[in-house]
Coordinates of C-alpha atoms in Angstrom, one line a residue:
M220 CA -39.2 -88.9 -128.2
K221 CA -41.7 -88.7 -131.0
R222 CA -40.4 -87.0 -133.9
K223 CA -43.0 -84.8 -135.5
K224 CA -42.6 -84.3 -139.4
I225 CA -43.5 -80.7 -139.2
I226 CA -40.8 -80.3 -136.5
S227 CA -38.3 -81.9 -138.7
G228 CA -39.5 -79.5 -141.4
I229 CA -39.0 -76.5 -139.1
L230 CA -35.5 -78.0 -138.1
I231 CA -34.5 -78.4 -141.6
L232 CA -35.3 -74.9 -142.5
S233 CA -33.1 -73.7 -139.5
I234 CA -30.3 -75.9 -141.0
I235 CA -30.9 -74.1 -144.4
A236 CA -30.5 -70.7 -142.6
S237 CA -27.0 -71.4 -141.4
L238 CA -25.9 -73.5 -144.5
A239 CA -26.9 -70.8 -146.7
A240 CA -25.1 -68.0 -144.8
C241 CA -25.2 -67.0 -146.0
G242 CA -24.9 -76.1 -136.8
R243 CA -20.1 -88.5 -131.4
E244 CA -18.3 -92.9 -127.2
A245 CA -15.5 -90.6 -126.8
V246 CA -12.3 -89.7 -125.0
S247 CA -10.3 -86.7 -125.2
D248 CA -7.3 -86.6 -127.4
G249 CA -5.2 -84.6 -124.9
R250 CA -5.9 -81.3 -126.5
G251 CA -9.6 -80.9 -125.5
G252 CA -10.7 -82.1 -129.1
Y253 CA -12.8 -84.9 -129.8
E254 CA -11.9 -88.6 -131.0
S255 CA -14.4 -91.4 -130.5
K256 CA -13.0 -94.7 -129.1
N257 CA -15.0 -96.7 -131.7
I258 CA -14.4 -94.5 -134.7
K259 CA -11.2 -92.7 -134.0
E260 CA -9.2 -94.3 -136.8
N261 CA -11.8 -93.9 -139.5
L262 CA -12.8 -90.4 -138.7
S263 CA -9.1 -89.3 -138.3
E264 CA -8.5 -90.6 -141.9
S265 CA -11.3 -88.7 -143.2
L266 CA -10.5 -85.5 -141.7
G267 CA -6.6 -85.9 -142.6
D268 CA -3.6 -84.1 -141.4
E269 CA -3.7 -81.2 -143.8
Y270 CA -5.6 -79.0 -141.1
T271 CA -3.1 -79.4 -138.5
T272 CA -2.7 -75.8 -136.9
E273 CA -1.4 -74.3 -133.7
A274 CA -4.7 -75.1 -132.0
D275 CA -3.6 -78.7 -132.5
T276 CA -0.2 -78.5 -131.1
E277 CA -0.8 -76.9 -127.9
D278 CA -2.0 -78.3 -124.6
D279 CA -4.1 -76.0 -123.0
T280 CA -6.6 -78.0 -121.5
E281 CA -6.7 -77.8 -117.5
T282 CA -8.5 -80.3 -115.4
P283 CA -9.1 -79.2 -111.7
D284 CA -6.8 -81.3 -109.5
T285 CA -9.3 -81.2 -106.6
Y286 CA -11.2 -84.3 -108.0
D287 CA -10.2 -87.9 -108.2
P288 CA -8.5 -88.5 -111.6
E289 CA -10.6 -91.6 -112.1
L290 CA -13.9 -89.8 -111.5
V291 CA -12.9 -87.0 -114.0
A292 CA -12.0 -89.6 -116.7
A293 CA -15.2 -91.6 -116.1
Q294 CA -17.4 -88.4 -116.2
K295 CA -15.6 -87.5 -119.5
E296 CA -16.4 -90.8 -121.0
E297 CA -20.1 -90.6 -120.0
F298 CA -20.4 -87.1 -121.1
H299 CA -18.9 -87.9 -124.6
S300 CA -21.2 -91.0 -124.8
Y301 CA -24.2 -88.8 -124.0
C302 CA -22.9 -86.4 -126.9
D303 CA -22.5 -89.4 -129.2
A304 CA -26.2 -90.6 -128.5
W305 CA -27.5 -87.0 -129.0
F306 CA -25.5 -86.6 -132.4
K307 CA -26.6 -90.0 -133.8
E308 CA -30.3 -89.3 -133.0
Y309 CA -30.3 -86.0 -134.5
V310 CA -28.4 -87.1 -137.9
T311 CA -30.5 -90.1 -138.4
S312 CA -33.9 -88.5 -137.6
N313 CA -34.3 -87.7 -141.2
S314 CA -32.5 -88.3 -144.5
Y315 CA -31.8 -84.5 -145.1
N316 CA -29.9 -84.3 -141.8
Y317 CA -27.8 -87.3 -142.6
N318 CA -27.0 -85.9 -146.0
V319 CA -25.8 -82.4 -144.6
Y320 CA -23.8 -83.7 -141.6
I321 CA -22.4 -87.5 -142.6
K322 CA -20.6 -88.5 -145.6
D323 CA -19.9 -92.0 -144.3
G324 CA -22.0 -93.3 -141.5
S325 CA -19.4 -96.0 -140.5
N326 CA -17.3 -93.2 -139.2
F327 CA -20.0 -92.7 -136.5
G328 CA -21.6 -96.2 -135.9
V329 CA -24.8 -95.1 -137.8
E330 CA -26.4 -96.5 -141.0
K331 CA -27.7 -94.3 -143.7
P332 CA -31.5 -93.8 -143.2
T333 CA -33.8 -94.5 -146.1
A334 CA -35.6 -91.6 -147.6
T335 CA -37.6 -90.0 -145.0
W336 CA -38.4 -86.3 -143.7
G337 CA -38.9 -87.5 -140.5
D338 CA -41.6 -89.7 -138.6
S339 CA -45.2 -88.4 -138.2
D340 CA -48.5 -89.5 -136.5
E341 CA -51.8 -88.1 -135.7
D342 CA -50.9 -86.5 -132.4
D343 CA -48.6 -83.7 -134.3
Y344 CA -50.9 -80.9 -133.5
T345 CA -52.7 -82.2 -130.1
E346 CA -51.7 -80.5 -126.7
E347 CA -50.5 -84.1 -125.6
G348 CA -48.0 -84.1 -128.6
V349 CA -46.7 -80.6 -127.5
K350 CA -46.5 -81.6 -124.0
E351 CA -44.3 -84.7 -124.9
I352 CA -41.9 -82.8 -127.0
L353 CA -41.5 -80.1 -124.0
E354 CA -41.0 -83.0 -121.5
S355 CA -38.2 -84.4 -123.8
Y356 CA -36.4 -81.0 -123.6
D357 CA -36.7 -81.1 -119.8
E358 CA -35.4 -84.6 -119.7
K359 CA -32.2 -83.6 -121.6
I360 CA -31.8 -80.6 -119.6
E361 CA -32.1 -82.5 -116.2
K362 CA -29.6 -85.2 -117.8
L363 CA -27.2 -82.5 -118.7
G364 CA -27.4 -81.0 -115.1
E365 CA -26.3 -84.3 -113.8
F366 CA -22.8 -83.6 -115.1
N367 CA -20.3 -81.7 -112.9
K368 CA -19.1 -78.9 -115.1
D369 CA -16.3 -78.1 -112.8
M370 CA -14.8 -81.6 -113.6
M371 CA -14.7 -80.8 -117.2
D372 CA -11.8 -79.5 -119.5
N373 CA -12.1 -76.3 -121.5
E374 CA -13.5 -78.0 -124.6
D375 CA -16.3 -80.0 -122.7
K376 CA -17.2 -77.1 -120.8
I377 CA -17.8 -75.0 -124.1
T378 CA -19.8 -78.0 -125.2
Y379 CA -21.9 -78.1 -122.1
D380 CA -22.8 -74.5 -122.4
Y381 CA -23.3 -74.8 -126.1
L382 CA -25.9 -77.7 -125.5
L383 CA -27.5 -76.2 -122.6
N384 CA -28.1 -72.8 -124.4
Y385 CA -29.7 -74.9 -127.3
L386 CA -32.2 -76.7 -125.0
K387 CA -33.1 -73.7 -123.1
H388 CA -34.1 -71.5 -126.0
N389 CA -35.5 -74.3 -128.4
K390 CA -37.7 -75.3 -125.6
G391 CA -38.8 -71.6 -125.2
L392 CA -39.5 -71.5 -129.0
Y393 CA -41.5 -74.6 -129.0
E394 CA -43.6 -73.5 -126.1
N395 CA -45.0 -70.9 -128.6
N396 CA -44.4 -73.1 -131.7
Y397 CA -47.3 -71.6 -133.6
C398 CA -45.3 -68.3 -133.7
S399 CA -42.9 -70.0 -136.0
D400 CA -43.7 -70.1 -139.9
P401 CA -42.5 -72.9 -142.2
L402 CA -43.8 -70.8 -145.1
S403 CA -42.1 -67.4 -144.4
R404 CA -41.0 -65.4 -147.4
G405 CA -37.5 -65.4 -146.7
N406 CA -36.7 -68.8 -144.8
G407 CA -39.7 -70.8 -145.7
W408 CA -39.9 -74.0 -147.9
V409 CA -41.4 -72.5 -151.1
A410 CA -38.4 -70.1 -151.1
N411 CA -35.9 -72.9 -150.1
V412 CA -37.2 -76.3 -151.6
S413 CA -35.2 -75.8 -154.8
L414 CA -31.9 -75.1 -152.7
I415 CA -32.3 -78.2 -150.8
F416 CA -32.2 -80.4 -153.7
T417 CA -29.8 -78.5 -155.8
D418 CA -27.2 -78.9 -152.9
F419 CA -28.2 -82.3 -152.1
R420 CA -25.0 -84.3 -152.1
I421 CA -24.9 -87.6 -154.1
D422 CA -21.9 -90.0 -153.9
D423 CA -23.5 -93.3 -154.9
K424 CA -26.5 -95.0 -155.8
D425 CA -28.3 -95.0 -152.5
D426 CA -28.1 -91.2 -152.4
V427 CA -29.9 -91.1 -155.8
E428 CA -32.7 -93.3 -154.4
I429 CA -32.8 -91.0 -151.2
Y430 CA -32.9 -87.7 -153.3
L431 CA -35.9 -89.1 -155.5
G432 CA -37.5 -90.6 -152.2
L433 CA -37.4 -87.3 -150.5
L434 CA -38.7 -85.7 -153.7
E435 CA -41.5 -88.2 -154.2
D436 CA -42.5 -87.7 -150.5
L437 CA -42.7 -84.0 -150.7
D438 CA -46.6 -83.8 -151.0
V439 CA -46.9 -85.7 -147.5
L440 CA -44.5 -83.2 -146.0
F441 CA -46.2 -80.2 -147.8
D442 CA -49.6 -81.5 -146.5
E443 CA -48.3 -81.5 -142.8
I444 CA -47.1 -77.8 -143.3
I445 CA -50.3 -76.8 -144.7
E446 CA -52.1 -78.2 -141.9
F447 CA -49.8 -76.4 -139.4
E448 CA -50.6 -73.2 -141.3
K449 CA -54.3 -73.7 -140.9
K450 CA -53.7 -74.2 -137.2
K451 CA -51.7 -70.9 -137.2
S452 CA -55.0 -69.2 -138.6
E453 CA -57.1 -70.7 -136.0
K454 CA -54.8 -69.6 -133.2
G455 CA -54.5 -65.9 -134.8
T456 CA -50.7 -66.2 -135.7
F457 CA -51.1 -66.7 -139.4
M458 CA -49.1 -64.3 -141.6
S459 CA -50.1 -60.9 -142.6
D460 CA -51.9 -60.3 -146.1
N461 CA -48.8 -58.6 -147.5
N462 CA -46.7 -61.6 -146.6
C463 CA -49.2 -63.9 -147.8
D464 CA -49.2 -62.2 -151.3
A465 CA -45.4 -62.5 -151.3
V466 CA -45.4 -66.2 -150.7
I467 CA -48.2 -66.7 -153.4
K468 CA -46.2 -64.8 -155.9
Q469 CA -43.2 -67.2 -154.9
C470 CA -45.6 -70.0 -155.8
D471 CA -46.6 -68.4 -159.1
D472 CA -43.0 -67.9 -159.9
F473 CA -42.1 -71.4 -159.0
L474 CA -44.9 -72.6 -161.3
K475 CA -44.7 -70.4 -164.3
E476 CA -42.8 -73.1 -166.3
K477 CA -44.1 -76.5 -167.1
P478 CA -43.0 -79.3 -164.8
E479 CA -40.8 -81.0 -167.5
N480 CA -39.1 -77.6 -168.0
H481 CA -38.3 -76.9 -164.5
F482 CA -34.7 -76.2 -163.9
L483 CA -34.2 -79.0 -161.3
V484 CA -35.0 -81.3 -164.3
E485 CA -31.9 -80.0 -166.1
V486 CA -29.7 -79.8 -163.1
F487 CA -30.5 -83.4 -162.1
D488 CA -29.9 -84.7 -165.7
N489 CA -26.6 -82.9 -165.6
R490 CA -25.5 -84.4 -162.6
L491 CA -26.6 -88.0 -163.5
K492 CA -24.1 -87.5 -166.5
E493 CA -21.3 -87.1 -164.0
M494 CA -22.3 -90.3 -162.0
D495 CA -19.9 -92.9 -163.1
F496 CA -21.3 -95.5 -160.8
L497 CA -24.5 -95.6 -162.8
T498 CA -25.1 -97.4 -166.2
D499 CA -26.7 -95.6 -169.1
A500 CA -30.0 -97.4 -168.3
E501 CA -30.1 -96.5 -164.6
R502 CA -29.4 -92.9 -165.8
T503 CA -32.5 -93.0 -168.2
A504 CA -34.8 -94.5 -165.5
Y505 CA -33.6 -92.1 -162.9
S506 CA -34.2 -89.1 -165.1
K507 CA -37.8 -90.3 -165.8
R508 CA -38.4 -90.7 -162.2
N509 CA -37.1 -87.3 -161.4
K510 CA -39.5 -85.8 -163.8
E511 CA -42.3 -88.0 -162.7
A512 CA -41.7 -86.7 -159.0
I513 CA -41.4 -82.9 -159.8
K514 CA -44.7 -83.3 -161.9
N515 CA -46.6 -85.5 -159.3
A516 CA -45.2 -84.3 -156.1
L517 CA -43.3 -80.9 -156.1
Y518 CA -45.8 -79.1 -158.5
P519 CA -48.9 -80.4 -156.8
S520 CA -47.3 -79.4 -153.4
I521 CA -46.6 -75.8 -154.4
E522 CA -50.1 -75.6 -156.1
K523 CA -51.6 -76.7 -152.7
V524 CA -49.5 -74.2 -150.9
K525 CA -50.9 -71.5 -153.3
K526 CA -54.5 -72.4 -152.8
T527 CA -54.2 -72.8 -149.0
L528 CA -52.7 -69.3 -148.7
T529 CA -55.2 -67.8 -151.1
D530 CA -58.1 -69.4 -149.0
L531 CA -56.4 -68.2 -145.7
K532 CA -55.6 -64.6 -146.8
G533 CA -57.6 -62.1 -144.9
K534 CA -58.0 -64.4 -142.0
G535 CA -54.9 -63.5 -140.1
A536 CA -55.7 -61.9 -136.8
H537 CA -52.6 -59.4 -137.1
Q538 CA -50.6 -57.6 -139.9
G539 CA -47.8 -56.7 -137.8
G540 CA -44.8 -58.1 -135.7
L541 CA -44.7 -61.1 -133.4
C542 CA -45.6 -59.0 -130.3
E543 CA -49.1 -58.7 -131.5
V544 CA -49.7 -62.4 -131.2
D545 CA -50.1 -64.6 -128.2
G546 CA -46.7 -65.7 -126.9
G547 CA -45.1 -63.4 -129.6
T548 CA -42.8 -61.6 -127.1
D549 CA -41.6 -64.7 -125.3
Y550 CA -40.9 -66.4 -128.6
Y551 CA -38.9 -63.4 -129.8
E552 CA -36.9 -63.2 -126.7
H553 CA -35.6 -66.7 -127.4
L554 CA -35.2 -66.2 -131.1
L555 CA -33.2 -63.0 -130.4
A556 CA -30.8 -64.9 -127.9
M557 CA -30.2 -67.6 -130.6
R558 CA -29.8 -65.0 -133.4
C559 CA -27.4 -62.6 -131.5
G560 CA -25.8 -65.4 -129.6
S561 CA -26.4 -63.7 -126.3
D562 CA -29.0 -63.6 -123.3
M563 CA -28.6 -59.9 -122.9
G564 CA -32.2 -59.3 -123.8
P565 CA -34.2 -56.9 -126.2
D566 CA -33.6 -53.7 -124.1
A567 CA -30.1 -54.2 -123.9
V568 CA -29.7 -55.2 -127.7
R569 CA -31.8 -52.0 -128.6
D570 CA -29.3 -49.7 -126.3
L571 CA -26.2 -51.3 -128.1
L572 CA -27.5 -50.7 -131.6
T573 CA -28.9 -47.3 -130.9
A574 CA -25.7 -46.1 -129.6
K575 CA -23.8 -47.7 -132.5
M576 CA -26.1 -46.1 -134.9
Q577 CA -25.5 -42.7 -133.4
E578 CA -21.8 -43.4 -133.3
H579 CA -21.6 -44.2 -136.9
I580 CA -23.7 -41.4 -138.1
T581 CA -21.5 -39.0 -136.0
E582 CA -18.4 -40.3 -137.6
M583 CA -19.6 -40.3 -141.0
M584 CA -20.8 -36.6 -140.6
T585 CA -17.6 -35.8 -139.2
I586 CA -15.7 -37.0 -142.3
A587 CA -18.4 -35.0 -144.5
Y588 CA -17.4 -31.9 -142.9
S589 CA -13.8 -32.4 -142.5
N590 CA -13.1 -34.0 -145.8
P591 CA -16.1 -33.0 -148.2
E592 CA -14.1 -33.9 -151.3
A593 CA -13.6 -37.4 -150.3
Y594 CA -17.2 -37.9 -149.0
E595 CA -18.5 -36.6 -152.2
Y596 CA -16.2 -38.8 -154.3
Y597 CA -17.5 -41.8 -152.2
H598 CA -21.0 -41.1 -152.7
D599 CA -20.7 -40.3 -156.4
N600 CA -18.8 -43.5 -157.0
R601 CA -20.3 -45.9 -154.6
D602 CA -21.9 -48.2 -157.1
T603 CA -18.7 -48.7 -158.9
L604 CA -16.1 -48.8 -156.3
W605 CA -15.6 -52.5 -156.6
E606 CA -16.1 -52.4 -160.4
E607 CA -12.4 -53.5 -161.3
V608 CA -12.3 -56.6 -159.2
D609 CA -15.9 -57.5 -160.1
K610 CA -15.3 -57.4 -163.8
K611 CA -11.6 -58.4 -163.9
M612 CA -11.4 -61.3 -161.4
E613 CA -13.1 -64.6 -161.2
P614 CA -14.5 -65.5 -157.7
S615 CA -11.9 -68.0 -157.2
E616 CA -9.2 -65.5 -158.0
I617 CA -10.7 -63.2 -155.2
I618 CA -10.6 -65.8 -152.6
D619 CA -7.2 -66.8 -153.4
E620 CA -6.1 -63.2 -153.1
L621 CA -7.8 -62.7 -149.9
A622 CA -6.1 -66.0 -148.7
S623 CA -2.8 -64.5 -149.5
C624 CA -3.7 -61.0 -147.9
V625 CA -4.8 -62.3 -144.4
K626 CA -2.1 -64.9 -143.7
N627 CA -0.1 -62.5 -141.3
D628 CA -3.2 -61.7 -139.1
Y629 CA -4.9 -65.3 -138.9
P630 CA -3.5 -68.8 -137.9
D631 CA -2.2 -70.5 -141.0
L632 CA -4.4 -73.3 -142.2
G633 CA -2.4 -74.0 -145.6
T634 CA -4.7 -74.6 -148.5
I635 CA -8.4 -75.0 -148.0
P636 CA -10.1 -76.9 -150.9
Y637 CA -13.2 -75.3 -152.1
D638 CA -15.6 -74.9 -155.1
V639 CA -17.0 -71.5 -156.0
A640 CA -19.6 -70.7 -158.6
Y641 CA -22.8 -68.9 -159.5
V642 CA -26.1 -70.4 -158.5
D643 CA -28.4 -71.7 -161.4
E644 CA -29.9 -68.6 -162.9
A645 CA -33.5 -69.9 -162.3
L646 CA -32.6 -69.4 -158.7
W647 CA -31.5 -65.9 -158.8
D648 CA -35.0 -64.4 -158.0
I649 CA -36.0 -67.3 -155.8
M650 CA -33.2 -66.6 -153.5
E651 CA -34.6 -63.1 -153.0
G652 CA -32.2 -60.9 -150.8
S653 CA -29.5 -63.7 -150.5
V654 CA -26.4 -62.5 -152.1
A655 CA -24.2 -65.5 -151.6
Y656 CA -23.7 -68.5 -149.4
Y657 CA -21.1 -70.9 -147.9
H658 CA -22.7 -74.4 -147.7
F659 CA -21.1 -76.1 -144.6
H660 CA -19.8 -79.7 -145.3
A661 CA -20.5 -82.9 -143.7
V662 CA -18.6 -83.4 -140.6
D663 CA -16.4 -86.1 -142.0
D664 CA -15.9 -84.4 -145.4
P665 CA -13.6 -81.4 -144.8
D666 CA -12.5 -81.2 -148.4
T667 CA -16.0 -80.3 -149.8
N668 CA -16.5 -76.5 -149.4
I669 CA -19.0 -74.9 -151.5
I670 CA -19.4 -71.3 -152.0
R671 CA -22.5 -70.0 -154.3
V672 CA -23.0 -66.4 -155.7
N673 CA -26.5 -65.1 -156.6
G674 CA -25.8 -63.5 -160.1
N675 CA -28.6 -60.8 -159.3
Y676 CA -25.9 -59.4 -156.7
A677 CA -22.8 -59.9 -158.4
K678 CA -21.0 -56.8 -157.1
D679 CA -19.0 -56.0 -154.2
L680 CA -17.5 -59.5 -154.4
W681 CA -14.3 -58.7 -152.5
S682 CA -16.6 -58.0 -149.4
T683 CA -18.9 -60.6 -150.2
L684 CA -16.3 -63.4 -150.8
A685 CA -14.4 -62.4 -147.7
H686 CA -17.6 -62.9 -145.7
E687 CA -18.4 -66.4 -147.1
G688 CA -14.8 -67.6 -147.8
I689 CA -11.4 -66.4 -146.5
P690 CA -11.3 -65.3 -143.8
G691 CA -15.1 -65.6 -143.1
H692 CA -17.2 -68.5 -142.9
M693 CA -15.1 -71.1 -144.9
Y694 CA -12.0 -70.3 -143.0
Q695 CA -13.7 -70.4 -139.6
N696 CA -15.4 -73.6 -140.2
A697 CA -12.0 -75.2 -141.7
Y698 CA -10.2 -74.1 -138.5
F699 CA -12.9 -75.5 -136.3
D700 CA -12.6 -78.7 -138.1
S701 CA -9.0 -78.8 -137.4
K702 CA -9.7 -78.8 -133.7
K703 CA -11.6 -81.8 -133.9
P704 CA -14.5 -81.0 -131.9
H705 CA -17.2 -83.4 -130.9
P706 CA -19.6 -83.7 -133.8
V707 CA -22.5 -82.5 -131.7
R708 CA -20.9 -79.0 -131.9
R709 CA -21.7 -79.0 -135.5
I710 CA -25.3 -79.6 -135.7
Y711 CA -26.9 -76.5 -133.9
N712 CA -26.8 -73.0 -135.1
Q713 CA -24.6 -70.4 -133.1
L714 CA -25.5 -67.7 -135.7
G715 CA -24.2 -64.9 -133.5
Y716 CA -20.8 -66.3 -133.4
M717 CA -20.9 -67.4 -137.0
E718 CA -22.3 -64.2 -138.7
G719 CA -20.5 -61.9 -136.2
W720 CA -17.2 -63.6 -137.2
A721 CA -18.0 -63.4 -140.9
V722 CA -19.0 -59.7 -140.7
Y723 CA -16.0 -58.9 -138.6
S724 CA -13.7 -60.4 -141.0
Q725 CA -15.5 -59.1 -143.9
Y726 CA -14.9 -55.5 -142.7
R727 CA -11.2 -56.3 -141.7
S728 CA -10.5 -57.5 -145.1
I729 CA -11.6 -54.3 -146.7
D730 CA -8.4 -52.8 -145.1
Y731 CA -6.4 -55.3 -147.4
Y732 CA -8.0 -53.7 -150.7
D733 CA -6.5 -50.6 -152.6
F734 CA -9.2 -48.5 -154.2
D735 CA -6.4 -46.8 -156.2
S736 CA -7.6 -43.3 -155.0
I737 CA -6.2 -40.6 -153.2
Y738 CA -9.1 -40.9 -150.9
N739 CA -8.3 -44.7 -150.3
E740 CA -8.4 -44.8 -146.5
T741 CA -11.3 -42.5 -146.4
I742 CA -13.3 -44.6 -148.8
K743 CA -12.6 -47.7 -146.8
K744 CA -14.1 -45.9 -143.6
L745 CA -17.1 -44.7 -145.4
Y746 CA -17.9 -48.0 -146.8
K747 CA -17.7 -49.8 -143.5
L748 CA -19.9 -47.2 -142.0
D749 CA -22.4 -47.4 -144.7
N750 CA -22.7 -51.1 -144.0
Q751 CA -22.9 -50.7 -140.4
I752 CA -25.4 -48.1 -140.4
N753 CA -27.6 -50.3 -142.6
Y754 CA -27.1 -53.4 -140.3
C755 CA -28.0 -51.0 -137.3
L756 CA -31.1 -50.0 -138.9
L757 CA -32.3 -53.4 -139.7
G758 CA -31.4 -54.7 -136.2
I759 CA -33.3 -51.8 -134.6
C760 CA -36.3 -52.1 -136.9
D761 CA -36.5 -55.6 -136.4
L762 CA -36.6 -55.2 -132.5
E763 CA -39.2 -52.4 -132.6
V764 CA -41.5 -54.2 -135.1
N765 CA -41.5 -57.6 -133.5
Y766 CA -41.1 -56.8 -129.8
Y767 CA -42.1 -53.2 -129.3
G768 CA -44.9 -53.0 -131.8
W769 CA -43.9 -50.5 -134.2
S770 CA -46.0 -49.8 -137.5
V771 CA -44.9 -48.9 -140.7
E772 CA -45.6 -45.0 -139.9
D773 CA -43.1 -45.5 -136.9
I774 CA -40.6 -46.8 -139.2
D775 CA -41.4 -43.8 -141.7
N776 CA -40.9 -41.4 -138.6
Y777 CA -37.7 -42.9 -137.4
M778 CA -36.2 -42.9 -140.8
T779 CA -37.0 -39.1 -141.1
T780 CA -35.7 -38.4 -137.7
L781 CA -32.2 -39.8 -138.9
G782 CA -32.4 -38.1 -142.2
F783 CA -33.1 -40.9 -144.3
S784 CA -35.9 -41.7 -146.6
G785 CA -37.3 -45.0 -147.1
G786 CA -40.3 -44.2 -149.2
D787 CA -42.3 -47.1 -150.3
G788 CA -39.5 -49.4 -149.3
N789 CA -40.4 -49.0 -145.6
Q790 CA -43.5 -51.0 -146.0
D791 CA -41.4 -53.8 -147.7
L792 CA -38.9 -53.6 -144.9
F793 CA -41.8 -53.9 -142.4
D794 CA -43.3 -57.1 -144.0
T795 CA -39.7 -58.5 -144.4
L796 CA -39.0 -58.2 -140.8
A797 CA -42.4 -59.4 -139.5
A798 CA -42.2 -62.4 -141.8
D799 CA -38.9 -63.4 -140.7
P800 CA -38.2 -62.1 -137.1
G801 CA -34.6 -61.7 -136.1
I802 CA -33.2 -62.6 -139.4
Y803 CA -30.7 -59.8 -139.2
Q804 CA -29.7 -59.8 -135.6
S805 CA -26.7 -62.1 -136.3
Y806 CA -25.4 -59.8 -138.7
S807 CA -25.9 -56.6 -136.5
T808 CA -25.8 -57.6 -132.8
G809 CA -23.7 -60.6 -133.4
Y810 CA -21.1 -58.5 -135.1
Y811 CA -21.0 -55.9 -132.4
L812 CA -20.4 -58.3 -129.9
M813 CA -17.4 -59.9 -131.7
Q814 CA -16.0 -56.4 -132.5
G815 CA -16.6 -55.6 -128.8
L816 CA -14.3 -58.3 -127.8
R817 CA -11.6 -57.1 -130.2
D818 CA -12.1 -53.5 -128.7
K819 CA -11.7 -54.8 -125.3
A820 CA -8.5 -56.8 -126.1
E821 CA -6.8 -54.0 -127.8
T822 CA -7.7 -51.4 -125.1
E823 CA -6.4 -53.5 -122.2
L824 CA -3.4 -54.9 -124.2
G825 CA -2.2 -51.8 -126.0
D826 CA 1.0 -52.3 -127.7
K827 CA 0.9 -56.1 -126.6
F828 CA -2.2 -56.7 -128.7
N829 CA -1.5 -59.3 -131.6
A830 CA -4.3 -59.8 -134.0
R831 CA -3.3 -63.5 -134.9
E832 CA -3.4 -64.5 -131.2
F833 CA -6.7 -62.7 -130.8
H834 CA -8.2 -64.6 -133.7
K835 CA -6.7 -67.7 -132.5
T836 CA -8.5 -67.4 -129.1
I837 CA -11.9 -66.7 -130.9
L838 CA -11.3 -69.5 -133.3
D839 CA -10.1 -71.9 -130.7
A840 CA -13.5 -71.7 -129.0
G841 CA -15.7 -72.4 -132.0
P842 CA -19.2 -71.4 -132.4
C843 CA -20.7 -70.8 -129.0
P844 CA -22.7 -68.2 -126.9
Y845 CA -21.0 -64.9 -126.1
E846 CA -21.5 -65.7 -122.5
T847 CA -19.1 -68.7 -122.9
L848 CA -16.6 -66.9 -125.2
T849 CA -16.2 -63.5 -123.3
P850 CA -14.4 -65.4 -120.3
L851 CA -12.1 -67.1 -122.9
V852 CA -11.1 -63.8 -124.3
E853 CA -10.7 -62.1 -120.7
Q854 CA -8.4 -65.2 -120.0
Y855 CA -6.5 -64.5 -123.2
I856 CA -6.1 -60.7 -122.0
K857 CA -5.0 -61.6 -118.7
E858 CA -2.1 -64.1 -120.0
H859 CA -0.8 -61.6 -122.3
K860 CA -0.7 -58.5 -120.1

């Protein structure tokens, strides 16, 4: 299949969306986990034994005994070989993918690619080029369908569902590819290019060369992106004037310093000092080359983006959500399924969020009438509730305290190595709306767990670090590592599960905190309700703007009906949702689907419900669609009744 550079660019941004949260020839190891026949020893050494858990010591894989064992074994080997080839193709398609997912290619039988953002040719935007990529999806779907799922063990069934889900919805997205936007104000290249290089892993001289090669080749990549935006304008899918202004402002903010003063110069120079594999002469040469690349490739690229957007502004055929453009509703349906992790569809999602919104508002009003003193106290002190922990505890101290608090309710993983720090101050404004993120490590590098906090939002850190760290993203990822899943399970986003788990864990972690007030328990309830109502609002408005066609006035009326007043902020909310459709669905719908599984288990098991066992069931499955996860929870309920 031809790899289009612009497609690589869009996929890289999807990786960033999941990394900044803020997703191998093989035989089974007998636990449903993955170990390659060719790389078993090296990969096992890389992962180490420190992550051994209950999940690793139980044999819960059942193979149907109605099939010939030799046929079952042969299919397993063929399926894992199929997954190996898929993984290798993906991680070697460009240097960024490799850097994100692989530390040592010898563990997987692949070589580190030279600096490249991906292949490109003159057919990037032709109907024939699009047709070819769609055909490649059909070929993979057809090949996947040749495997007999009934002959698979539990782990391979989950992998099968995971891959089929990816193929189905990504094909649907690509059928309406011009509805995507690599320059969107939230998840676009201008907003994220600095983050890509700030977090680029450098282990040796080859990595330095690749880092600089990618930086030097940015002008070629951005030329592709600019051509894509021009095509979007021709097809009537170009961004609204307001969002165009927002990205132009991002360009202005990026360019306000001279190239030699850009923070990436200082960051890279500081990193060079720590590279003991370089000589002083090499450090000097690489520093000079970095400055030249920023001056001659990065800055001109951002300047060209600004000029292009300035020229195209006013030529957008629409000023609203996705549903206003050709193919927009189909695109949104697939995007929604990927974001929330379920094929339940827009109508069902709207019904779910609307019901939850009403439930939360009713509960909040009940507290306001039954306990007005506590309600008043909460709202009077909302901005300072977490002040003590925010001012007195370092982020690392908060994460360690959380690890101690949650150990009885979650499977024990021992100590998880991590590094937490604030992002460079120059990134605070560029990372608009991003409070913090957990950067997922390479498949064979479990000890590198990175959490970064945006200093503009350094408040409520207990809640934030529970989401990003323990028992949220970092813990879930470490647990999944301990299961030794096939590496292909790590390369595609399952944001509904991932963010659903992180929000669920975040709310659960609030119960461990003591607000040192006579209203302690009520404060916890109100804080959660506040957050839940906010996510419901965002999820509902996202659906209404991008699928049902709401205007800013419709948002105004909706807010008024609920007793809220968004004021001028409603226009910005509208623009944000139109620029990055579905961006909040994993936090809203994904959470409610995760919490719904907990509610179901508690209701049906009653006194037999055990939080640790429930969490183990969720974590054992790993990131997957809720249509796959739900039967596993139902089986857990059945076994524990």
